């Protein structure tokens, strides 16, 4: 038996592959296109691990998918691959439609024909697990209850709309064709190997080099943060114990305002880099023009996965954030490698001439 993951060279996928290779003997195959967000350096510690296979390719490449499924005969396919950054989806939505919608469709088609030809009991035991986001539920008001699995979809960005479309396709392949699917909708992740276009690693790297810390709007938007290792553990629990056809919300019960997150990061850096000439790092905070259509608040109600499957996060926001800052401090070569080249083009595009809040 084996499993295939897609997008395993990105942030969450790489954390998943690394923990799988450390703790399971079952082979894992990683199909990744290596876009700007896919980084083989995230997996370099695997070396020539006997249970790990990397294949460079697109989830929309039907011929490649058919070959991979026939060669590896997986018991499960986990779909992490996506275009994942909201700001990029505002500048250029097309890649999001291509990968998140059309790519997921092609993947589902190939999985369907592979699954339909499986003998029993492999057909019964097969799983397609789709990794999705809480952003499909839209934006909450300050006193609204947290997102449940039954909350109506109301995506507001091209990114979240493309993820919502992919979730609907997954649902349709279950109901129409009987493909045994599982969907997870998780809140904001943070931790090692996150590409520094996202809030937490961007603020850490900017602060370390004395650059402005660009807070969008009034900094009062709320996100519900989860350490990436806890997300990966939840996905494994859903894969092994989740009920076919169900969706599971995953979250850390850790709502924070953006400004508070940035201030906490600054305080951690003041403590962990006492020799920095940029202390106190808080003075680098700069309010910039808001993200268009910026969702005000996300919050996850994770009651279902806790009560049905027994999953709970092991990190608090304080412990996870400390681990994360330490990881970025200890892995400067990884950071330097990422922040050269095309990363600079993105930073210029999103932040130069953005204007004040
Ligand atoms: P990421 O952007 O860091 O990584 C995405 C990976 O997918 C990259 O390795 C990239 O090369 C690969 N990829 C992109 N297009 C591809 C294609 N067409 N074919 C094959 N590979 C392709 O993303 P992430 O933050 O690790 O997110 C992983 C998944 O989790 C996504 O589906 C995302 O929507 C979801 N998610 C992310 C978060 C978060 O906070 N980061 C939270 C909830 C859900
Ligand atoms: O909720 C899950 C989602 O979380 C995932 O589906 C997405 O893939 C992931 O990117 C993340 O989306 P967000 O838009 O919430 O994450 P981001 O890190 O881009 O921004 C977090 C908050 O910080 C958001 O309110 C915007 C704000 N922000 C972000 C950046 C990059 C800033 O204030 N300044 C910034 O420079």
Short mmCIF file of C-alpha atoms and ligand atoms in Angstrom, two decimals:
data_model
loop_
_atom_site.label_atom_id
_atom_site.label_comp_id
_atom_site.label_asym_id
_atom_site.label_seq_id
_atom_site.Cartn_x
_atom_site.Cartn_y
_atom_site.Cartn_z
CA UNK A 1 0.00 0.00 0.00
CA UNK A 2 1.02 3.60 -0.48
CA UNK A 3 -0.44 7.09 -0.43
CA UNK A 4 -0.11 9.90 -2.98
CA UNK A 5 -0.04 13.51 -1.85
CA UNK A 6 -0.21 16.49 -4.19
CA UNK A 7 1.47 19.80 -3.34
CA UNK A 8 3.84 18.13 -0.88
CA UNK A 9 6.65 20.61 -1.57
CA UNK A 10 4.58 23.54 -0.23
CA UNK A 11 4.21 24.65 3.37
CA UNK A 12 1.57 22.29 4.78
CA UNK A 13 2.25 19.47 2.33
CA UNK A 14 5.96 19.42 3.22
CA UNK A 15 5.21 19.34 6.95
CA UNK A 16 2.83 16.45 6.26
CA UNK A 17 5.35 14.50 4.14
CA UNK A 18 8.11 15.00 6.73
CA UNK A 19 5.96 13.78 9.62
CA UNK A 20 4.69 10.84 7.54
CA UNK A 21 8.21 9.75 6.59
CA UNK A 22 9.29 10.00 10.24
CA UNK A 23 6.45 7.96 11.68
CA UNK A 24 5.03 5.62 9.01
CA UNK A 25 6.59 2.87 6.93
CA UNK A 26 3.97 3.10 4.19
CA UNK A 27 5.42 4.64 1.00
CA UNK A 28 4.46 8.23 0.18
CA UNK A 29 4.53 9.71 -3.33
CA UNK A 30 4.61 13.49 -3.71
CA UNK A 31 3.27 15.03 -6.94
CA UNK A 32 4.16 18.73 -7.07
CA UNK A 33 4.42 21.21 -9.93
CA UNK A 34 7.04 23.26 -8.03
CA UNK A 35 5.44 26.64 -8.56
CA UNK A 36 7.04 29.63 -6.79
CA UNK A 37 5.54 28.20 -3.55
CA UNK A 38 6.90 24.67 -4.01
CA UNK A 39 10.37 24.27 -2.60
CA UNK A 40 12.40 21.02 -2.78
CA UNK A 41 14.52 22.56 0.00
CA UNK A 42 11.61 21.89 2.38
CA UNK A 43 12.20 18.16 1.95
CA UNK A 44 15.96 18.04 1.77
CA UNK A 45 16.17 16.36 5.20
CA UNK A 46 14.54 13.26 3.66
CA UNK A 47 17.69 12.62 1.62
CA UNK A 48 17.23 9.29 -0.11
CA UNK A 49 14.49 8.06 2.22
CA UNK A 50 13.46 4.60 0.92
CA UNK A 51 9.69 5.23 1.31
CA UNK A 52 9.60 8.64 -0.40
CA UNK A 53 9.16 9.34 -4.11
CA UNK A 54 9.02 12.80 -5.67
CA UNK A 55 7.36 13.40 -9.05
CA UNK A 56 7.36 16.85 -10.61
CA UNK A 57 4.07 17.48 -12.39
CA UNK A 58 0.69 19.18 -12.53
CA UNK A 59 -2.51 17.85 -10.94
CA UNK A 60 -4.16 18.82 -14.25
CA UNK A 61 -1.96 16.42 -16.27
CA UNK A 62 -4.32 13.48 -16.83
CA UNK A 63 -1.79 11.22 -18.50
CA UNK A 64 0.72 11.63 -15.70
CA UNK A 65 -1.98 11.06 -13.07
CA UNK A 66 -3.15 7.86 -14.75
CA UNK A 67 0.43 6.57 -14.85
CA UNK A 68 1.10 7.47 -11.22
CA UNK A 69 -2.08 5.78 -9.99
CA UNK A 70 -1.40 2.65 -12.05
CA UNK A 71 2.24 2.45 -10.92
CA UNK A 72 1.77 3.13 -7.21
CA UNK A 73 -1.73 1.67 -6.58
CA UNK A 74 -2.38 4.04 -3.62
CA UNK A 75 -4.96 3.39 -0.91
CA UNK A 76 -5.45 7.15 -0.62
CA UNK A 77 -4.85 10.41 -2.50
CA UNK A 78 -4.50 13.61 -0.44
CA UNK A 79 -4.92 16.86 -2.35
CA UNK A 80 -2.84 19.69 -0.84
CA UNK A 81 -1.91 21.26 -4.20
CA UNK A 82 -3.34 24.73 -4.72
CA UNK A 83 -2.59 28.34 -5.39
CA UNK A 84 -2.98 29.54 -1.81
CA UNK A 85 -2.28 33.27 -1.38
CA UNK A 86 -5.28 35.63 -1.29
CA UNK A 87 -3.30 38.73 -2.35
CA UNK A 88 -1.93 36.93 -5.42
CA UNK A 89 -5.46 35.84 -6.32
CA UNK A 90 -6.46 39.51 -6.41
CA UNK A 91 -3.69 40.40 -8.87
CA UNK A 92 -4.01 37.28 -11.00
CA UNK A 93 -7.00 34.95 -10.45
CA UNK A 94 -6.43 32.78 -13.52
CA UNK A 95 -3.82 30.45 -11.98
CA UNK A 96 -6.24 29.90 -9.09
CA UNK A 97 -9.01 28.79 -11.43
CA UNK A 98 -6.63 26.58 -13.38
CA UNK A 99 -5.12 24.71 -10.43
CA UNK A 100 -7.78 24.87 -7.74
CA UNK A 101 -10.82 24.28 -9.96
CA UNK A 102 -9.73 22.74 -13.27
CA UNK A 103 -6.77 20.88 -11.72
CA UNK A 104 -8.92 19.40 -8.95
CA UNK A 105 -11.48 18.36 -11.56
CA UNK A 106 -8.83 16.47 -13.60
CA UNK A 107 -7.48 14.86 -10.45
CA UNK A 108 -10.97 13.74 -9.45
CA UNK A 109 -11.60 12.28 -12.90
CA UNK A 110 -8.45 10.17 -12.83
CA UNK A 111 -9.04 9.11 -9.22
CA UNK A 112 -12.59 8.13 -10.14
CA UNK A 113 -11.52 5.82 -12.97
CA UNK A 114 -8.71 4.30 -10.85
CA UNK A 115 -11.07 3.77 -7.90
CA UNK A 116 -13.88 2.32 -10.07
CA UNK A 117 -11.54 -0.42 -11.34
CA UNK A 118 -10.25 -1.43 -7.89
CA UNK A 119 -11.27 -4.84 -6.60
CA UNK A 120 -12.90 -5.21 -3.19
CA UNK A 121 -11.90 -4.62 -0.43
CA UNK A 122 -9.48 -2.00 -1.84
CA UNK A 123 -12.34 -0.09 -3.47
CA UNK A 124 -14.25 0.12 -0.19
CA UNK A 125 -11.16 1.22 1.75
CA UNK A 126 -9.89 3.83 -0.73
CA UNK A 127 -10.02 7.52 0.30
CA UNK A 128 -9.71 10.85 -1.55
CA UNK A 129 -8.94 13.53 1.05
CA UNK A 130 -9.30 17.13 -0.09
CA UNK A 131 -7.49 19.77 1.98
CA UNK A 132 -9.54 22.95 2.04
CA UNK A 133 -9.91 26.16 3.99
CA UNK A 134 -12.25 28.01 6.34
CA UNK A 135 -12.22 30.95 3.89
CA UNK A 136 -14.99 29.24 1.88
CA UNK A 137 -17.42 30.30 4.65
CA UNK A 138 -16.77 34.02 4.12
CA UNK A 139 -16.49 36.65 6.83
CA UNK A 140 -17.91 36.74 10.39
CA UNK A 141 -19.16 39.70 12.39
CA UNK A 142 -17.63 40.29 15.85
CA UNK A 143 -20.26 38.28 17.74
CA UNK A 144 -21.25 35.70 15.11
CA UNK A 145 -20.83 32.05 16.10
CA UNK A 146 -17.75 30.30 14.69
CA UNK A 147 -17.94 28.39 11.36
CA UNK A 148 -19.49 24.93 11.63
CA UNK A 149 -19.52 22.26 8.92
CA UNK A 150 -23.11 23.30 8.22
CA UNK A 151 -22.31 27.02 7.73
CA UNK A 152 -23.33 28.18 4.23
CA UNK A 153 -20.50 28.82 1.77
CA UNK A 154 -19.97 32.55 1.02
CA UNK A 155 -16.46 32.98 -0.45
CA UNK A 156 -15.28 36.56 -1.02
CA UNK A 157 -11.91 36.38 -2.83
CA UNK A 158 -10.92 34.67 -6.08
CA UNK A 159 -8.84 32.31 -3.91
CA UNK A 160 -11.69 31.32 -1.60
CA UNK A 161 -14.14 31.11 -4.51
CA UNK A 162 -11.80 28.70 -6.31
CA UNK A 163 -11.43 26.57 -3.16
CA UNK A 164 -15.21 26.58 -2.66
CA UNK A 165 -15.65 25.40 -6.27
CA UNK A 166 -13.17 22.57 -5.68
CA UNK A 167 -15.01 21.55 -2.48
CA UNK A 168 -18.26 21.39 -4.46
CA UNK A 169 -16.66 19.19 -7.11
CA UNK A 170 -15.38 16.82 -4.42
CA UNK A 171 -18.89 16.65 -2.94
CA UNK A 172 -20.37 15.95 -6.38
CA UNK A 173 -17.93 13.08 -7.04
CA UNK A 174 -19.04 11.47 -3.79
CA UNK A 175 -22.75 11.87 -4.41
CA UNK A 176 -22.78 11.17 -8.15
CA UNK A 177 -20.10 8.52 -8.58
CA UNK A 178 -19.61 7.20 -5.05
CA UNK A 179 -15.91 8.14 -4.82
CA UNK A 180 -15.10 7.86 -1.07
CA UNK A 181 -14.13 11.44 -0.28
CA UNK A 182 -13.25 13.39 2.85
CA UNK A 183 -12.89 17.18 3.02
CA UNK A 184 -11.12 19.23 5.70
CA UNK A 185 -11.65 22.98 6.16
CA UNK A 186 -8.88 24.45 8.26
CA UNK A 187 -8.13 27.88 9.70
CA UNK A 188 -4.88 29.88 9.26
CA UNK A 189 -1.73 27.80 9.68
CA UNK A 190 1.71 28.95 10.78
CA UNK A 191 4.99 27.16 11.46
CA UNK A 192 8.21 25.99 9.78
CA UNK A 193 8.62 26.21 5.98
CA UNK A 194 5.83 28.75 5.42
CA UNK A 195 6.55 30.89 2.38
CA UNK A 196 7.20 34.47 3.59
CA UNK A 197 4.37 36.06 1.62
CA UNK A 198 1.96 35.09 4.44
CA UNK A 199 1.51 37.30 7.53
CA UNK A 200 3.64 35.55 10.17
CA UNK A 201 6.82 34.65 8.21
CA UNK A 202 6.66 37.94 6.30
CA UNK A 203 6.63 39.92 9.54
CA UNK A 204 9.46 37.85 11.02
CA UNK A 205 11.75 38.29 8.01
CA UNK A 206 10.93 41.99 7.54
CA UNK A 207 11.56 42.66 11.24
CA UNK A 208 14.90 40.84 11.17
CA UNK A 209 16.12 43.11 8.39
CA UNK A 210 14.63 46.32 9.79
CA UNK A 211 11.99 46.68 7.06
CA UNK A 212 8.47 48.10 7.66
CA UNK A 213 5.89 45.64 9.03
CA UNK A 214 2.94 46.31 6.69
CA UNK A 215 -0.35 45.92 8.60
CA UNK A 216 -3.36 46.08 6.26
CA UNK A 217 -6.13 48.56 7.15
CA UNK A 218 -6.70 49.04 10.88
CA UNK A 219 -5.07 45.72 11.87
CA UNK A 220 -8.26 44.61 13.63
CA UNK A 221 -9.08 41.69 11.30
CA UNK A 222 -9.25 38.42 13.21
CA UNK A 223 -7.80 35.05 12.19
CA UNK A 224 -7.99 31.73 14.09
CA UNK A 225 -4.43 30.35 14.18
CA UNK A 226 -3.32 26.71 14.17
CA UNK A 227 0.23 25.33 14.33
CA UNK A 228 0.94 23.39 11.13
CA UNK A 229 1.94 20.20 12.96
CA UNK A 230 -1.49 20.11 14.57
CA UNK A 231 -3.14 20.51 11.16
CA UNK A 232 -1.09 17.60 9.78
CA UNK A 233 -2.05 15.44 12.77
CA UNK A 234 -5.71 16.28 12.20
CA UNK A 235 -5.48 15.29 8.52
CA UNK A 236 -4.03 11.92 9.50
CA UNK A 237 -6.85 11.35 11.97
CA UNK A 238 -9.46 12.24 9.34
CA UNK A 239 -7.76 9.94 6.82
CA UNK A 240 -7.78 6.96 9.18
CA UNK A 241 -11.01 7.52 11.11
CA UNK A 242 -13.14 10.07 9.23
CA UNK A 243 -16.55 9.02 7.98
CA UNK A 244 -16.72 8.81 4.19
CA UNK A 245 -18.43 11.81 2.61
CA UNK A 246 -18.05 14.01 5.69
CA UNK A 247 -16.36 17.38 6.00
CA UNK A 248 -14.37 18.29 9.11
CA UNK A 249 -13.53 21.80 10.33
CA UNK A 250 -10.06 22.07 11.87
CA UNK A 251 -9.00 24.99 14.06
CA UNK A 252 -6.92 25.93 17.07
CA UNK A 253 -9.53 27.89 19.03
CA UNK A 254 -7.07 30.75 18.93
CA UNK A 255 -8.60 33.91 17.53
CA UNK A 256 -6.18 36.84 17.31
CA UNK A 257 -6.32 40.33 15.83
CA UNK A 258 -3.60 40.88 13.21
CA UNK A 259 -2.13 43.79 15.14
CA UNK A 260 -1.84 41.65 18.27
CA UNK A 261 -0.11 38.89 16.28
CA UNK A 262 2.43 41.38 14.92
CA UNK A 263 3.02 42.91 18.36
CA UNK A 264 3.55 39.46 19.88
CA UNK A 265 6.05 38.62 17.13
CA UNK A 266 7.89 41.88 17.81
CA UNK A 267 8.11 41.11 21.53
CA UNK A 268 9.43 37.60 20.78
CA UNK A 269 12.08 38.99 18.45
CA UNK A 270 13.08 41.61 21.04
CA UNK A 271 13.65 38.74 23.47
CA UNK A 272 15.26 36.19 21.11
CA UNK A 273 17.49 38.66 19.22
CA UNK A 274 18.69 40.93 22.04
CA UNK A 275 21.54 42.30 19.92
CA UNK A 276 19.28 43.53 17.10
CA UNK A 277 19.69 47.19 16.26
CA UNK A 278 16.00 47.27 15.28
CA UNK A 279 14.71 46.79 18.85
CA UNK A 280 12.01 47.51 19.83
CA UNK A 281 10.74 45.85 16.64
CA UNK A 282 7.28 47.32 17.23
CA UNK A 283 8.48 50.67 15.93
CA UNK A 284 8.65 49.06 12.45
CA UNK A 285 4.84 48.60 12.33
CA UNK A 286 3.37 50.55 9.38
CA UNK A 287 -0.32 50.75 8.47
CA UNK A 288 -0.85 50.29 4.73
CA UNK A 289 -3.83 50.38 2.39
CA UNK A 290 -6.22 47.50 3.05
CA UNK A 291 -6.58 44.32 0.97
CA UNK A 292 -9.65 44.68 -1.32
CA UNK A 293 -12.58 42.62 -0.02
CA UNK A 294 -10.63 41.83 3.17
CA UNK A 295 -12.57 39.31 5.29
CA UNK A 296 -12.98 40.75 8.79
CA UNK A 297 -13.05 37.66 10.96
CA UNK A 298 -12.61 33.87 10.73
CA UNK A 299 -13.28 31.46 13.58
CA UNK A 300 -13.59 27.68 13.52
CA UNK A 301 -15.86 25.53 15.64
CA UNK A 302 -13.88 22.27 15.81
CA UNK A 303 -16.42 20.40 17.94
CA UNK A 304 -17.06 17.72 15.30
CA UNK A 305 -13.48 16.56 14.83
CA UNK A 306 -12.90 16.71 18.59
CA UNK A 307 -15.95 14.72 19.63
CA UNK A 308 -16.12 12.26 16.69
CA UNK A 309 -12.44 11.63 16.04
CA UNK A 310 -10.77 12.68 19.30
CA UNK A 311 -8.42 15.27 17.72
CA UNK A 312 -7.25 18.32 19.66
CA UNK A 313 -4.36 20.71 18.99
CA UNK A 314 -1.24 20.13 21.05
CA UNK A 315 0.25 23.63 20.70
CA UNK A 316 -1.09 26.87 22.13
CA UNK A 317 -0.63 30.01 20.06
CA UNK A 318 2.13 31.11 22.47
CA UNK A 319 4.08 27.83 22.28
CA UNK A 320 3.59 27.43 18.52
CA UNK A 321 4.62 31.01 17.77
CA UNK A 322 7.78 30.70 19.87
CA UNK A 323 8.71 27.48 18.02
CA UNK A 324 8.03 29.20 14.70
CA UNK A 325 10.13 32.29 15.40
CA UNK A 326 12.97 30.06 16.63
CA UNK A 327 12.73 27.97 13.45
CA UNK A 328 13.10 31.04 11.23
CA UNK A 329 16.04 32.25 13.33
CA UNK A 330 17.73 28.84 13.07
CA UNK A 331 17.14 28.45 9.32
CA UNK A 332 18.54 31.63 7.81
CA UNK A 333 19.94 29.79 4.77
CA UNK A 334 16.41 28.55 3.90
CA UNK A 335 15.12 32.13 4.27
CA UNK A 336 17.93 33.67 2.21
CA UNK A 337 17.35 31.14 -0.55
CA UNK A 338 13.63 31.98 -0.71
CA UNK A 339 13.95 35.73 -0.50
CA UNK A 340 16.28 36.00 -3.47
CA UNK A 341 14.91 36.07 -7.00
CA UNK A 342 11.20 36.20 -7.82
CA UNK A 343 10.15 36.81 -4.20
CA UNK A 344 11.44 40.38 -4.58
CA UNK A 345 9.24 40.93 -7.62
CA UNK A 346 6.17 39.94 -5.58
CA UNK A 347 7.16 42.19 -2.66
CA UNK A 348 7.57 45.16 -5.00
CA UNK A 349 4.25 44.46 -6.67
CA UNK A 350 2.19 44.08 -3.48
CA UNK A 351 3.84 46.63 -1.19
CA UNK A 352 5.64 49.32 -3.26
CA UNK A 353 3.32 52.28 -3.87
CA UNK A 354 0.55 50.59 -1.87
CA UNK A 355 -0.04 53.77 0.10
CA UNK A 356 -0.95 54.37 3.74
CA UNK A 357 -4.06 52.98 5.44
P1 LIG B 1 1.51 26.53 -0.55
O1 LIG B 1 1.17 27.62 -1.49
O2 LIG B 1 2.59 26.73 0.44
O3 LIG B 1 1.88 25.19 -1.38
C1 LIG B 1 1.14 24.77 -2.47
C2 LIG B 1 1.91 23.65 -3.16
O4 LIG B 1 1.13 23.18 -4.27
C3 LIG B 1 3.26 24.09 -3.73
O5 LIG B 1 4.25 23.13 -3.44
C4 LIG B 1 3.01 24.17 -5.22
O6 LIG B 1 4.18 23.92 -6.01
C5 LIG B 1 1.97 23.08 -5.41
N1 LIG B 1 1.14 23.27 -6.61
C6 LIG B 1 0.51 24.40 -7.00
N2 LIG B 1 -0.14 24.20 -8.15
C7 LIG B 1 0.05 22.89 -8.48
C8 LIG B 1 -0.41 22.07 -9.54
N3 LIG B 1 -1.18 22.57 -10.51
N4 LIG B 1 -0.04 20.78 -9.56
C9 LIG B 1 0.75 20.28 -8.59
N5 LIG B 1 1.23 21.00 -7.56
C10 LIG B 1 0.87 22.31 -7.50
O7 LIG B 1 0.15 26.16 0.16
P2 LIG B 1 -0.12 25.69 1.68
O8 LIG B 1 -0.21 26.88 2.54
O9 LIG B 1 0.82 24.61 2.01
O10 LIG B 1 -1.60 25.10 1.52
C11 LIG B 1 -1.80 23.74 1.16
C12 LIG B 1 -3.29 23.48 1.05
O11 LIG B 1 -3.91 23.77 2.29
C13 LIG B 1 -3.98 24.35 0.02
O12 LIG B 1 -4.96 23.58 -0.64
C14 LIG B 1 -4.63 25.46 0.83
O13 LIG B 1 -5.78 25.95 0.19
C15 LIG B 1 -4.96 24.71 2.10
N6 LIG B 1 -5.00 25.52 3.34
C16 LIG B 1 -3.97 26.36 3.66
C17 LIG B 1 -4.01 27.05 4.87
C18 LIG B 1 -2.89 27.97 5.29
O14 LIG B 1 -3.05 28.70 6.27
N7 LIG B 1 -1.74 27.99 4.62
C19 LIG B 1 -5.10 26.90 5.73
C20 LIG B 1 -6.14 26.04 5.36
C21 LIG B 1 -6.07 25.35 4.17
O1 LIG B 2 -7.96 30.82 6.75
C1 LIG B 2 -7.18 29.93 6.01
C2 LIG B 2 -6.39 30.69 4.97
O2 LIG B 2 -5.39 31.40 5.67
C3 LIG B 2 -5.77 29.80 3.91
O3 LIG B 2 -6.79 29.20 3.17
C4 LIG B 2 -4.88 30.61 2.96
O4 LIG B 2 -4.23 29.75 2.05
C5 LIG B 2 -3.84 31.33 3.80
O5 LIG B 2 -3.06 32.16 2.96
C6 LIG B 2 -4.51 32.17 4.89
O6 LIG B 2 -5.23 33.29 4.29
P1 LIG B 2 -5.16 34.78 4.92
O7 LIG B 2 -5.48 35.74 3.86
O8 LIG B 2 -5.93 34.85 6.19
O9 LIG B 2 -3.58 34.79 5.31
P2 LIG B 2 -2.45 35.92 5.18
O10 LIG B 2 -1.25 35.40 5.91
O11 LIG B 2 -2.26 36.38 3.79
O12 LIG B 2 -3.06 37.12 6.01
C7 LIG B 2 -3.44 36.96 7.37
C8 LIG B 2 -4.04 38.28 7.83
O13 LIG B 2 -3.00 39.27 7.87
C9 LIG B 2 -5.09 38.83 6.89
O14 LIG B 2 -6.11 39.47 7.65
C10 LIG B 2 -4.34 39.86 6.05
C11 LIG B 2 -3.28 40.38 7.01
N1 LIG B 2 -1.99 40.79 6.39
C12 LIG B 2 -1.38 39.93 5.54
C13 LIG B 2 -0.19 40.27 4.93
C14 LIG B 2 0.50 39.32 3.98
C15 LIG B 2 -1.45 42.03 6.69
O15 LIG B 2 -1.99 42.80 7.50
N2 LIG B 2 -0.25 42.37 6.10
C16 LIG B 2 0.38 41.55 5.21
O16 LIG B 2 1.46 41.94 4.68
#
